[in-house]
Short mmCIF file of C-alpha atoms in Angstrom, two decimals:
data_model
loop_
_atom_site.label_atom_id
_atom_site.label_comp_id
_atom_site.label_asym_id
_atom_site.label_seq_id
_atom_site.Cartn_x
_atom_site.Cartn_y
_atom_site.Cartn_z
CA MET A 1 19.42 23.68 -28.98
CA GLY A 2 19.54 25.12 -25.45
CA PRO A 3 16.67 26.60 -23.45
CA ARG A 4 15.15 29.89 -24.58
CA GLN A 5 16.28 33.05 -22.83
CA GLY A 6 14.60 33.30 -19.43
CA GLU A 7 13.60 29.62 -19.44
CA ASN A 8 15.40 27.24 -17.09
CA ALA A 9 16.34 23.75 -18.23
CA MET A 10 14.33 21.04 -16.50
CA GLU A 11 16.45 19.08 -13.99
CA LEU A 12 16.24 15.44 -12.94
CA LYS A 13 16.19 16.45 -9.28
CA TRP A 14 12.94 18.36 -9.90
CA LEU A 15 11.28 15.14 -11.03
CA GLU A 16 12.62 13.29 -7.98
CA ASP A 17 11.38 16.13 -5.75
CA PHE A 18 7.96 15.95 -7.39
CA LEU A 19 7.71 12.18 -6.84
CA SER A 20 8.84 12.51 -3.22
CA LEU A 21 6.18 15.14 -2.49
CA ALA A 22 3.53 13.09 -4.32
CA ALA A 23 4.40 10.11 -2.10
CA HIS A 24 4.76 11.87 1.27
CA ARG A 25 2.18 14.67 0.70
CA SER A 26 4.08 16.98 3.06
CA PHE A 27 6.60 19.62 2.00
CA SER A 28 8.55 19.28 5.24
CA ARG A 29 8.68 15.48 5.15
CA ALA A 30 9.54 15.35 1.45
CA ALA A 31 12.28 17.98 1.90
CA GLU A 32 13.73 15.93 4.76
CA MET A 33 13.75 12.79 2.63
CA ARG A 34 15.47 14.70 -0.17
CA SER A 35 18.09 16.13 2.24
CA VAL A 36 17.32 19.74 1.34
CA THR A 37 15.85 22.68 3.26
CA GLN A 38 12.12 23.18 2.91
CA PRO A 39 12.45 26.64 1.25
CA ALA A 40 14.88 25.23 -1.34
CA PHE A 41 12.63 22.23 -1.89
CA SER A 42 9.59 24.48 -2.40
CA ARG A 43 11.50 26.59 -4.93
CA ARG A 44 12.43 23.48 -6.92
CA ILE A 45 8.83 22.26 -6.99
CA ARG A 46 7.75 25.71 -8.16
CA SER A 47 10.47 25.72 -10.83
CA LEU A 48 9.11 22.45 -12.20
CA GLU A 49 5.57 23.85 -12.27
CA ILE A 50 6.78 26.95 -14.10
CA TRP A 51 8.69 24.82 -16.61
CA LEU A 52 5.59 22.69 -17.23
CA GLY A 53 3.21 25.63 -17.17
CA ALA A 54 0.85 23.86 -14.75
CA GLU A 55 0.06 23.67 -11.03
CA LEU A 56 0.92 20.16 -9.84
CA PHE A 57 -0.19 20.36 -6.20
CA ASN A 58 -3.17 21.72 -4.32
CA ARG A 59 -1.46 23.61 -1.49
CA THR A 60 -4.71 24.68 0.21
CA SER A 61 -5.31 21.22 1.67
CA TYR A 62 -3.34 19.26 4.24
CA PRO A 63 -1.89 16.88 3.45
CA VAL A 64 -1.24 18.35 0.02
CA THR A 65 -2.89 16.61 -2.93
CA LEU A 66 -2.10 16.30 -6.60
CA THR A 67 -4.09 18.43 -9.00
CA GLN A 68 -5.57 16.85 -12.13
CA GLU A 69 -2.43 17.97 -13.99
CA GLY A 70 -0.25 16.51 -11.24
CA ARG A 71 -1.96 13.13 -11.46
CA ALA A 72 -1.54 13.12 -15.24
CA PHE A 73 2.16 14.01 -14.93
CA ARG A 74 3.03 11.52 -12.20
CA GLU A 75 3.35 8.45 -14.40
CA THR A 76 5.41 10.42 -16.94
CA ALA A 77 7.77 11.54 -14.17
CA GLU A 78 8.08 8.00 -12.78
CA GLU A 79 8.81 6.57 -16.20
CA ALA A 80 11.33 9.31 -17.05
CA VAL A 81 13.26 8.82 -13.79
CA ARG A 82 13.14 5.04 -14.15
CA LEU A 83 14.41 5.12 -17.74
CA LEU A 84 17.22 7.56 -16.93
CA TYR A 85 18.53 5.44 -14.06
CA GLN A 86 17.94 2.27 -16.03
CA SER A 87 20.01 3.66 -18.91
CA LYS A 88 22.74 4.70 -16.50
CA ALA A 89 22.85 1.21 -14.99
CA SER A 90 22.83 -0.35 -18.45
CA LEU A 91 25.74 1.77 -19.65
CA GLN A 92 27.73 1.08 -16.50
CA GLY A 93 27.03 -2.64 -16.82
CA LEU A 94 27.84 -3.09 -20.50
CA GLY A 95 31.14 -4.70 -19.67
CA SER A 96 29.53 -7.26 -17.37
CA GLY A 97 26.60 -8.08 -19.63
CA GLN A 98 24.00 -6.74 -17.19
CA LEU A 99 20.58 -5.83 -18.56
CA PRO A 100 18.26 -3.04 -17.34
CA GLN A 101 15.51 -4.29 -15.06
CA ALA A 102 11.83 -3.42 -15.49
CA SER A 103 9.87 -2.54 -12.33
CA PHE A 104 6.35 -2.00 -11.07
CA ALA A 105 4.82 -0.05 -8.18
CA LEU A 106 2.65 -1.71 -5.54
CA THR A 107 0.82 -0.25 -2.56
CA ALA A 108 -0.30 -2.72 0.11
CA LEU A 109 -1.88 -2.84 3.54
CA HIS A 110 0.78 -2.82 6.27
CA THR A 111 0.09 -6.41 7.35
CA LEU A 112 0.20 -7.81 3.81
CA SER A 113 3.48 -6.03 3.13
CA THR A 114 5.09 -8.18 5.84
CA THR A 115 3.10 -11.44 5.73
CA PHE A 116 2.30 -11.88 2.02
CA VAL A 117 4.34 -9.59 -0.26
CA PRO A 118 7.81 -11.16 0.24
CA ARG A 119 6.57 -14.67 -0.62
CA TRP A 120 4.40 -13.37 -3.46
CA LEU A 121 7.34 -11.52 -5.03
CA THR A 122 9.45 -14.67 -4.83
CA GLY A 123 6.81 -16.62 -6.75
CA LEU A 124 6.33 -13.80 -9.22
CA ARG A 125 10.03 -13.62 -10.06
CA ALA A 126 10.12 -17.38 -10.52
CA GLU A 127 7.41 -16.93 -13.15
CA ILE A 128 8.56 -13.87 -15.09
CA GLY A 129 12.24 -13.53 -14.22
CA PRO A 130 14.09 -10.59 -12.65
CA VAL A 131 11.79 -7.66 -11.93
CA GLY A 132 12.15 -4.59 -9.75
CA SER A 133 9.42 -3.50 -7.36
CA ARG A 134 8.52 -0.42 -5.34
CA VAL A 135 6.24 -1.14 -2.38
CA LEU A 136 4.31 1.44 -0.32
CA PRO A 137 2.87 -0.04 2.92
CA GLU A 138 -0.05 2.15 4.03
CA ASN A 139 -3.49 2.14 5.57
CA PHE A 140 -6.52 1.28 3.45
CA ALA A 141 -7.60 4.83 2.60
CA LEU A 142 -4.15 5.98 1.50
CA CYS A 143 -3.62 2.79 -0.52
CA LEU A 144 -6.87 3.48 -2.38
CA GLN A 145 -5.78 7.04 -3.04
CA ALA A 146 -2.34 5.95 -4.26
CA LEU A 147 -3.95 3.57 -6.75
CA ALA A 148 -6.70 5.97 -7.90
CA GLU A 149 -4.37 8.95 -8.39
CA GLY A 150 -2.25 6.95 -10.81
CA GLY A 151 1.01 6.74 -8.89
CA TYR A 152 0.91 2.97 -8.37
CA ASP A 153 0.21 0.06 -10.69
CA PHE A 154 -1.31 -2.28 -8.11
CA PHE A 155 -3.04 -2.34 -4.72
CA LEU A 156 -2.92 -5.45 -2.49
CA THR A 157 -5.65 -5.74 0.11
CA PHE A 158 -7.87 -8.05 2.11
CA HIS A 159 -11.45 -8.42 0.89
CA HIS A 160 -14.75 -9.60 2.32
CA PRO A 161 -18.19 -9.24 0.67
CA SER A 162 -19.49 -7.34 3.71
CA VAL A 163 -17.07 -4.47 3.04
CA PRO A 164 -17.26 -3.62 -0.68
CA LEU A 165 -14.50 -1.48 -2.20
CA PRO A 166 -15.51 1.84 -3.82
CA LEU A 167 -13.66 1.12 -7.08
CA ASP A 168 -14.94 1.11 -10.66
CA PRO A 169 -14.33 -2.50 -11.85
CA GLN A 170 -13.65 -1.27 -15.39
CA ARG A 171 -10.85 1.06 -14.30
CA PHE A 172 -9.66 -1.07 -11.39
CA PRO A 173 -10.14 -4.80 -12.08
CA HIS A 174 -9.01 -7.30 -9.47
CA ALA A 175 -7.52 -10.79 -9.20
CA ARG A 176 -7.63 -13.09 -6.20
CA VAL A 177 -4.04 -13.97 -5.30
CA GLY A 178 -4.40 -15.53 -1.86
CA ALA A 179 -6.51 -16.05 1.25
CA ASP A 180 -6.31 -15.48 5.00
CA GLN A 181 -8.76 -15.27 7.86
CA LEU A 182 -9.44 -12.87 10.69
CA VAL A 183 -9.03 -14.58 14.06
CA ALA A 184 -10.04 -13.37 17.52
CA VAL A 185 -7.17 -14.17 19.89
CA ALA A 186 -5.98 -13.48 23.42
CA GLU A 187 -2.88 -14.16 25.49
CA ALA A 188 -3.38 -17.64 26.94
CA GLY A 189 -2.81 -16.85 30.63
CA GLN A 190 -4.97 -13.74 30.67
CA LEU A 191 -7.73 -15.50 28.75
CA ALA A 192 -8.01 -18.14 31.47
CA ALA A 193 -8.33 -15.40 34.12
CA TRP A 194 -10.95 -13.48 32.15
CA ARG A 195 -13.00 -16.61 31.56
CA ALA A 196 -12.88 -17.42 35.27
CA ALA A 197 -14.26 -13.92 36.00
CA ALA A 198 -17.19 -14.72 33.64
CA GLY A 199 -17.53 -11.15 32.39
CA PRO A 200 -17.19 -9.55 28.95
CA LEU A 201 -13.72 -9.90 27.47
CA PRO A 202 -11.68 -6.68 27.07
CA MET A 203 -11.58 -5.78 23.36
CA LEU A 204 -8.76 -4.04 21.48
CA HIS A 205 -10.35 -2.29 18.52
CA TYR A 206 -9.16 -0.66 15.32
CA SER A 207 -9.96 2.99 14.66
CA ARG A 208 -13.43 3.92 13.44
CA GLY A 209 -13.84 3.38 9.70
CA SER A 210 -10.60 1.43 9.21
CA PHE A 211 -10.84 -1.62 6.94
CA LEU A 212 -9.88 -4.21 9.57
CA GLY A 213 -12.09 -2.36 12.03
CA LEU A 214 -15.07 -2.81 9.70
CA LEU A 215 -14.24 -6.50 9.30
CA THR A 216 -13.94 -6.86 13.07
CA SER A 217 -17.46 -5.49 13.43
CA VAL A 218 -18.67 -8.10 10.93
CA ALA A 219 -16.83 -10.90 12.74
CA GLN A 220 -18.14 -9.81 16.16
CA SER A 221 -21.71 -10.05 14.89
CA LEU A 222 -21.38 -13.72 13.88
CA PRO A 223 -22.50 -16.67 16.05
CA GLY A 224 -19.81 -17.83 18.45
CA ALA A 225 -18.17 -14.42 18.95
CA PRO A 226 -17.57 -13.64 22.65
CA ALA A 227 -19.20 -10.79 24.57
CA THR A 228 -16.67 -7.94 24.74
CA GLN A 229 -16.20 -4.39 25.97
CA VAL A 230 -13.78 -2.00 24.21
CA VAL A 231 -10.82 -1.05 26.42
CA HIS A 232 -8.36 0.21 23.80
CA VAL A 233 -8.58 1.75 20.32
CA ASN A 234 -5.55 1.68 18.02
CA GLU A 235 -5.84 4.96 16.08
CA ASN A 236 -3.17 3.88 13.57
CA SER A 237 -5.06 0.67 12.85
CA ILE A 238 -1.87 -1.32 12.30
CA ALA A 239 -2.42 -5.01 13.06
CA GLU A 240 1.21 -5.48 14.14
CA ALA A 241 0.67 -2.98 16.97
CA MET A 242 -2.51 -4.78 17.99
CA ARG A 243 -0.62 -8.08 18.10
CA SER A 244 1.89 -6.58 20.54
CA MET A 245 -0.94 -5.36 22.79
CA VAL A 246 -2.53 -8.83 22.75
CA LEU A 247 0.75 -10.54 23.64
CA GLU A 248 1.12 -8.18 26.62
CA GLY A 249 -2.28 -9.33 27.86
CA HIS A 250 -4.22 -6.11 27.29
CA GLY A 251 -7.21 -7.74 25.58
CA VAL A 252 -8.71 -9.64 22.68
CA ALA A 253 -8.15 -8.56 19.08
CA TRP A 254 -9.17 -9.80 15.64
CA LEU A 255 -5.96 -10.30 13.65
CA PRO A 256 -5.02 -11.84 10.28
CA GLU A 257 -3.99 -15.43 10.94
CA ALA A 258 -0.81 -15.18 8.84
CA LEU A 259 0.44 -12.50 11.24
CA ILE A 260 0.00 -14.67 14.35
CA SER A 261 0.50 -18.22 13.06
CA ALA A 262 3.70 -18.70 15.09
CA ASP A 263 2.03 -17.34 18.25
CA LEU A 264 -0.86 -19.77 17.82
CA ALA A 265 1.47 -22.70 17.17
CA SER A 266 3.51 -21.92 20.30
CA GLY A 267 0.42 -21.56 22.48
CA ARG A 268 1.16 -17.94 23.43
CA LEU A 269 -2.15 -16.91 21.85
CA GLU A 270 -5.47 -18.77 21.89
CA ARG A 271 -8.48 -18.45 19.59
CA VAL A 272 -11.66 -17.23 21.23
CA ALA A 273 -14.13 -17.28 18.30
CA PRO A 274 -14.73 -18.80 14.85
CA ALA A 275 -12.56 -17.20 12.16
CA LEU A 276 -13.80 -14.87 9.40
CA PRO A 277 -12.43 -15.92 5.97
CA MET A 278 -10.90 -13.18 3.80
CA GLU A 279 -9.62 -13.05 0.23
CA ILE A 280 -6.34 -11.39 -0.68
CA ARG A 281 -6.97 -9.34 -3.81
CA LEU A 282 -4.68 -7.53 -6.21
CA TYR A 283 -6.32 -4.51 -7.82
CA ARG A 284 -4.70 -2.81 -10.81
CA ASN A 285 -5.00 0.61 -12.38
CA ALA A 286 -6.04 -0.32 -15.94
CA GLU A 287 -4.74 3.00 -17.25
CA ARG A 288 -1.16 1.95 -16.49
CA ALA A 289 -0.34 -0.57 -19.19
CA ARG A 290 3.43 -0.92 -19.36
CA PRO A 291 4.76 -4.34 -20.49
CA ILE A 292 5.97 -5.31 -17.01
CA VAL A 293 2.56 -4.44 -15.55
CA GLU A 294 0.87 -6.71 -18.11
CA LYS A 295 3.24 -9.57 -17.21
CA VAL A 296 2.48 -9.24 -13.50
CA TRP A 297 -1.25 -9.04 -14.24
CA SER A 298 -1.10 -12.13 -16.43
CA VAL A 299 0.33 -14.18 -13.55
CA ALA A 300 -2.16 -12.73 -11.07
CA SER A 301 -5.11 -13.40 -13.38
CA ARG A 302 -4.01 -17.01 -13.87
CA ASP A 303 -3.74 -17.46 -10.11
CA SER A 304 -7.21 -15.97 -9.73
CA ARG A 305 -8.67 -18.49 -12.17
CA GLY A 306 -6.95 -21.26 -10.20
CA TYR A 307 -8.65 -20.12 -6.98
CA ALA A 308 -12.03 -20.03 -8.75
CA GLU A 309 -11.61 -23.60 -10.01
CA THR A 310 -10.75 -24.97 -6.55
CA ALA A 311 -13.41 -22.96 -4.68
#
Protein backbone atom coordinates (compact mmCIF):
# COMPACT_ATOMS: atom_id res chain seq x y z
CA MET A 1 0.00 0.00 0.00
CA GLY A 2 1.44 3.40 -0.96
CA PRO A 3 1.49 6.57 1.11
CA ARG A 4 -1.80 8.34 1.85
CA GLN A 5 -2.72 11.31 -0.29
CA GLY A 6 -0.70 14.35 0.79
CA GLU A 7 1.81 12.22 2.72
CA ASN A 8 5.32 11.84 1.31
CA ALA A 9 7.10 8.50 1.49
CA MET A 10 10.04 8.52 3.90
CA GLU A 11 13.38 8.43 2.06
CA LEU A 12 16.69 6.86 3.08
CA LYS A 13 18.51 10.12 2.37
CA TRP A 14 16.39 11.83 5.06
CA LEU A 15 17.74 9.40 7.65
CA GLU A 16 21.30 9.98 6.45
CA ASP A 17 20.70 13.74 6.59
CA PHE A 18 19.35 13.42 10.12
CA LEU A 19 22.39 11.42 11.28
CA SER A 20 24.78 13.89 9.63
CA LEU A 21 23.15 16.85 11.39
CA ALA A 22 23.07 14.96 14.70
CA ALA A 23 26.83 14.35 14.37
CA HIS A 24 27.95 17.78 13.11
CA ARG A 25 25.30 19.91 14.91
CA SER A 26 25.49 22.55 12.17
CA PHE A 27 23.12 22.82 9.20
CA SER A 28 25.81 24.35 7.00
CA ARG A 29 28.47 21.78 7.89
CA ALA A 30 26.07 18.84 7.60
CA ALA A 31 24.79 20.11 4.23
CA GLU A 32 28.38 20.39 3.01
CA MET A 33 29.14 16.83 4.10
CA ARG A 34 26.01 15.62 2.32
CA SER A 35 26.93 17.53 -0.89
CA VAL A 36 23.66 19.46 -0.98
CA THR A 37 22.75 23.13 -0.61
CA GLN A 38 21.77 24.24 2.87
CA PRO A 39 18.19 25.23 1.86
CA ALA A 40 17.63 21.81 0.26
CA PHE A 41 19.17 20.09 3.27
CA SER A 42 16.91 22.04 5.65
CA ARG A 43 13.84 21.09 3.61
CA ARG A 44 14.77 17.41 3.80
CA ILE A 45 15.22 17.56 7.57
CA ARG A 46 11.85 19.28 7.85
CA SER A 47 10.26 16.64 5.60
CA LEU A 48 11.49 13.93 7.95
CA GLU A 49 10.09 15.78 10.96
CA ILE A 50 6.74 16.16 9.23
CA TRP A 51 6.70 12.47 8.31
CA LEU A 52 7.48 11.51 11.91
CA GLY A 53 5.18 14.12 13.40
CA ALA A 54 7.89 15.34 15.80
CA GLU A 55 10.53 18.07 16.11
CA LEU A 56 13.94 16.39 16.06
CA PHE A 57 16.22 19.39 16.59
CA ASN A 58 16.25 22.43 18.82
CA ARG A 59 17.05 25.19 16.32
CA THR A 60 17.14 28.00 18.91
CA SER A 61 20.56 26.94 20.20
CA TYR A 62 23.94 26.94 18.50
CA PRO A 63 25.23 24.43 17.84
CA VAL A 64 21.87 22.78 17.29
CA THR A 65 20.89 20.02 19.72
CA LEU A 66 18.64 17.00 19.54
CA THR A 67 15.26 17.24 21.19
CA GLN A 68 14.06 14.42 23.43
CA GLU A 69 12.28 12.95 20.39
CA GLY A 70 15.45 13.34 18.32
CA ARG A 71 17.54 11.47 20.88
CA ALA A 72 14.96 8.67 20.99
CA PHE A 73 14.91 8.44 17.18
CA ARG A 74 18.67 8.51 16.64
CA GLU A 75 19.36 4.87 17.43
CA THR A 76 16.40 3.78 15.28
CA ALA A 77 17.76 5.81 12.37
CA GLU A 78 21.28 4.41 12.82
CA GLU A 79 19.99 0.86 12.95
CA ALA A 80 17.71 1.34 9.93
CA VAL A 81 20.51 2.78 7.79
CA ARG A 82 22.94 0.11 8.95
CA LEU A 83 20.52 -2.73 8.19
CA LEU A 84 19.63 -1.36 4.76
CA TYR A 85 23.26 -1.07 3.69
CA GLN A 86 24.09 -4.36 5.35
CA SER A 87 21.31 -6.07 3.39
CA LYS A 88 22.51 -4.45 0.19
CA ALA A 89 26.07 -5.68 0.80
CA SER A 90 24.77 -9.13 1.69
CA LEU A 91 22.71 -9.41 -1.49
CA GLN A 92 25.60 -8.19 -3.63
CA GLY A 93 27.96 -10.64 -1.93
CA LEU A 94 25.80 -13.75 -2.10
CA GLY A 95 27.85 -15.14 -4.94
CA SER A 96 31.11 -14.73 -3.03
CA GLY A 97 29.84 -16.05 0.28
CA GLN A 98 30.31 -12.73 2.09
CA LEU A 99 28.37 -12.15 5.30
CA PRO A 100 27.00 -8.83 6.62
CA GLN A 101 29.19 -7.26 9.27
CA ALA A 102 27.91 -5.97 12.62
CA SER A 103 29.28 -2.63 13.84
CA PHE A 104 29.41 -0.41 16.89
CA ALA A 105 29.88 3.33 17.45
CA LEU A 106 32.68 4.72 19.61
CA THR A 107 33.52 8.28 20.58
CA ALA A 108 37.03 8.88 21.95
CA LEU A 109 39.34 11.66 23.04
CA HIS A 110 41.49 12.87 20.13
CA THR A 111 44.72 11.48 21.59
CA LEU A 112 43.27 8.05 22.32
CA SER A 113 41.86 7.81 18.81
CA THR A 114 45.44 7.88 17.48
CA THR A 115 47.48 6.23 20.26
CA PHE A 116 45.14 3.55 21.63
CA VAL A 117 42.13 2.86 19.38
CA PRO A 118 43.94 1.22 16.42
CA ARG A 119 45.73 -1.33 18.64
CA TRP A 120 42.61 -1.88 20.74
CA LEU A 121 40.49 -2.60 17.66
CA THR A 122 43.09 -5.10 16.45
CA GLY A 123 42.88 -6.99 19.74
CA LEU A 124 39.10 -6.77 19.78
CA ARG A 125 38.76 -8.27 16.31
CA ALA A 126 41.13 -11.07 17.28
CA GLU A 127 38.71 -11.88 20.10
CA ILE A 128 35.30 -11.58 18.45
CA GLY A 129 36.03 -11.77 14.73
CA PRO A 130 35.22 -9.26 11.98
CA VAL A 131 33.40 -6.21 13.30
CA GLY A 132 32.76 -2.77 11.86
CA SER A 133 33.37 0.39 13.86
CA ARG A 134 32.49 4.07 13.64
CA VAL A 135 34.83 6.33 15.62
CA LEU A 136 34.23 10.00 16.50
CA PRO A 137 37.39 11.73 17.83
CA GLU A 138 36.31 14.75 19.90
CA ASN A 139 37.04 16.78 22.99
CA PHE A 140 35.88 15.57 26.39
CA ALA A 141 32.65 17.58 26.60
CA LEU A 142 31.41 16.59 23.15
CA CYS A 143 32.33 12.94 23.75
CA LEU A 144 30.22 12.98 26.91
CA GLN A 145 27.33 14.52 25.02
CA ALA A 146 27.61 11.99 22.19
CA LEU A 147 27.41 9.13 24.69
CA ALA A 148 24.64 10.64 26.83
CA GLU A 149 22.40 11.59 23.88
CA GLY A 150 22.36 7.99 22.71
CA GLY A 151 24.17 8.30 19.39
CA TYR A 152 27.21 6.25 20.42
CA ASP A 153 27.59 2.91 22.16
CA PHE A 154 30.90 3.64 23.89
CA PHE A 155 33.13 6.48 25.11
CA LEU A 156 36.90 5.99 25.51
CA THR A 157 38.64 8.41 27.86
CA PHE A 158 41.45 8.93 30.32
CA HIS A 159 40.51 8.82 34.00
CA HIS A 160 42.01 9.98 37.27
CA PRO A 161 40.27 10.01 40.68
CA SER A 162 40.89 13.75 41.02
CA VAL A 163 38.63 14.48 38.04
CA PRO A 164 35.42 12.45 38.49
CA LEU A 165 33.11 12.00 35.49
CA PRO A 166 29.52 13.29 35.79
CA LEU A 167 27.95 10.01 34.65
CA ASP A 168 25.35 7.82 36.35
CA PRO A 169 27.15 4.47 36.88
CA GLN A 170 23.88 2.57 36.37
CA ARG A 171 23.26 4.09 32.94
CA PHE A 172 26.93 4.42 31.98
CA PRO A 173 29.06 1.64 33.52
CA HIS A 174 32.76 1.55 32.75
CA ALA A 175 35.58 -0.95 32.22
CA ARG A 176 39.29 -0.29 32.53
CA VAL A 177 40.91 -1.23 29.22
CA GLY A 178 44.37 0.29 29.51
CA ALA A 179 46.69 2.74 31.25
CA ASP A 180 48.91 5.70 30.41
CA GLN A 181 50.50 8.54 32.32
CA LEU A 182 50.69 12.29 31.96
CA VAL A 183 54.29 13.45 31.57
CA ALA A 184 55.73 16.97 31.75
CA VAL A 185 58.24 17.32 28.91
CA ALA A 186 60.31 19.94 27.12
CA GLU A 187 62.55 20.09 24.07
CA ALA A 188 65.99 18.99 25.27
CA GLY A 189 68.04 21.96 24.03
CA GLN A 190 65.64 24.61 25.26
CA LEU A 191 65.28 22.88 28.62
CA ALA A 192 69.02 23.16 29.23
CA ALA A 193 68.88 26.91 28.46
CA TRP A 194 65.88 27.49 30.72
CA ARG A 195 67.50 25.61 33.58
CA ALA A 196 70.66 27.67 33.18
CA ALA A 197 68.54 30.84 33.48
CA ALA A 198 67.18 29.47 36.80
CA GLY A 199 63.73 31.00 36.35
CA PRO A 200 60.23 29.51 36.06
CA LEU A 201 59.81 27.27 33.03
CA PRO A 202 57.43 28.52 30.29
CA MET A 203 54.23 26.46 30.45
CA LEU A 204 51.97 25.47 27.55
CA HIS A 205 48.50 24.96 28.99
CA TYR A 206 45.24 23.43 27.85
CA SER A 207 42.10 25.56 27.74
CA ARG A 208 40.24 26.27 30.97
CA GLY A 209 37.99 23.39 32.00
CA SER A 210 39.37 20.87 29.48
CA PHE A 211 39.93 17.35 30.82
CA LEU A 212 43.70 17.25 30.24
CA GLY A 213 43.87 20.82 31.54
CA LEU A 214 42.27 19.70 34.81
CA LEU A 215 44.71 16.79 35.04
CA THR A 216 47.61 19.14 34.35
CA SER A 217 46.53 21.26 37.31
CA VAL A 218 46.53 18.14 39.49
CA ALA A 219 49.97 17.08 38.23
CA GLN A 220 51.44 20.57 38.73
CA SER A 221 50.37 20.52 42.38
CA LEU A 222 52.31 17.32 43.17
CA PRO A 223 55.81 17.24 44.73
CA GLY A 224 58.57 17.44 42.14
CA ALA A 225 56.65 19.55 39.61
CA PRO A 226 58.72 22.51 38.34
CA ALA A 227 57.87 26.17 38.89
CA THR A 228 56.21 27.45 35.70
CA GLN A 229 54.58 30.49 34.15
CA VAL A 230 51.91 30.13 31.44
CA VAL A 231 53.06 31.49 28.07
CA HIS A 232 50.59 29.77 25.73
CA VAL A 233 47.05 28.37 25.99
CA ASN A 234 45.81 25.86 23.42
CA GLU A 235 42.10 26.70 23.09
CA ASN A 236 41.38 23.48 21.16
CA SER A 237 42.99 21.40 23.92
CA ILE A 238 44.35 18.84 21.46
CA ALA A 239 47.44 17.13 22.86
CA GLU A 240 48.89 16.58 19.38
CA ALA A 241 49.02 20.36 18.85
CA MET A 242 50.69 20.79 22.24
CA ARG A 243 53.31 18.19 21.28
CA SER A 244 54.19 20.20 18.16
CA MET A 245 54.60 23.37 20.25
CA VAL A 246 56.89 21.53 22.69
CA LEU A 247 59.04 20.13 19.89
CA GLU A 248 59.47 23.67 18.52
CA GLY A 249 60.82 24.74 21.91
CA HIS A 250 57.94 26.97 22.99
CA GLY A 251 57.60 25.54 26.49
CA VAL A 252 56.79 22.66 28.82
CA ALA A 253 53.58 20.67 28.47
CA TRP A 254 51.97 17.71 30.23
CA LEU A 255 51.27 15.09 27.57
CA PRO A 256 50.11 11.44 27.51
CA GLU A 257 53.23 9.29 27.40
CA ALA A 258 51.92 7.08 24.57
CA LEU A 259 51.80 10.18 22.35
CA ILE A 260 55.46 11.09 22.93
CA SER A 261 57.14 7.72 23.56
CA ALA A 262 59.22 7.96 20.36
CA ASP A 263 60.27 11.54 21.18
CA LEU A 264 61.42 10.46 24.64
CA ALA A 265 63.29 7.45 23.27
CA SER A 266 65.11 9.60 20.71
CA GLY A 267 66.06 12.24 23.27
CA ARG A 268 64.22 15.06 21.48
CA LEU A 269 62.06 15.53 24.58
CA GLU A 270 63.07 15.27 28.24
CA ARG A 271 60.95 14.69 31.33
CA VAL A 272 60.89 17.53 33.83
CA ALA A 273 58.64 16.11 36.60
CA PRO A 274 57.27 12.85 38.03
CA ALA A 275 54.48 11.38 35.89
CA LEU A 276 50.78 11.30 36.82
CA PRO A 277 49.28 7.80 36.25
CA MET A 278 45.97 7.62 34.35
CA GLU A 279 43.53 4.83 33.57
CA ILE A 280 42.04 4.36 30.12
CA ARG A 281 38.35 3.66 30.59
CA LEU A 282 35.62 2.50 28.25
CA TYR A 283 32.18 3.78 29.22
CA ARG A 284 29.07 2.32 27.63
CA ASN A 285 25.50 3.52 27.21
CA ALA A 286 23.59 0.68 28.93
CA GLU A 287 20.44 1.56 26.98
CA ARG A 288 22.08 0.42 23.74
CA ALA A 289 22.09 -3.36 23.98
CA ARG A 290 22.59 -4.75 20.49
CA PRO A 291 24.38 -8.15 20.28
CA ILE A 292 27.60 -6.65 18.92
CA VAL A 293 27.66 -4.11 21.75
CA GLU A 294 27.33 -6.93 24.30
CA LYS A 295 30.23 -8.80 22.68
CA VAL A 296 32.49 -5.76 22.83
CA TRP A 297 31.46 -5.12 26.43
CA SER A 298 32.16 -8.72 27.39
CA VAL A 299 35.76 -8.41 26.18
CA ALA A 300 36.20 -5.02 27.85
CA SER A 301 34.78 -6.27 31.16
CA ARG A 302 37.12 -9.27 31.12
CA ASP A 303 40.08 -6.98 30.48
CA SER A 304 38.94 -4.78 33.36
CA ARG A 305 38.89 -7.73 35.74
CA GLY A 306 42.40 -8.63 34.57
CA TYR A 307 43.66 -5.13 35.46
CA ALA A 308 42.02 -5.38 38.90
CA GLU A 309 43.73 -8.72 39.61
CA THR A 310 47.19 -7.40 38.69
CA ALA A 311 46.80 -4.03 40.46
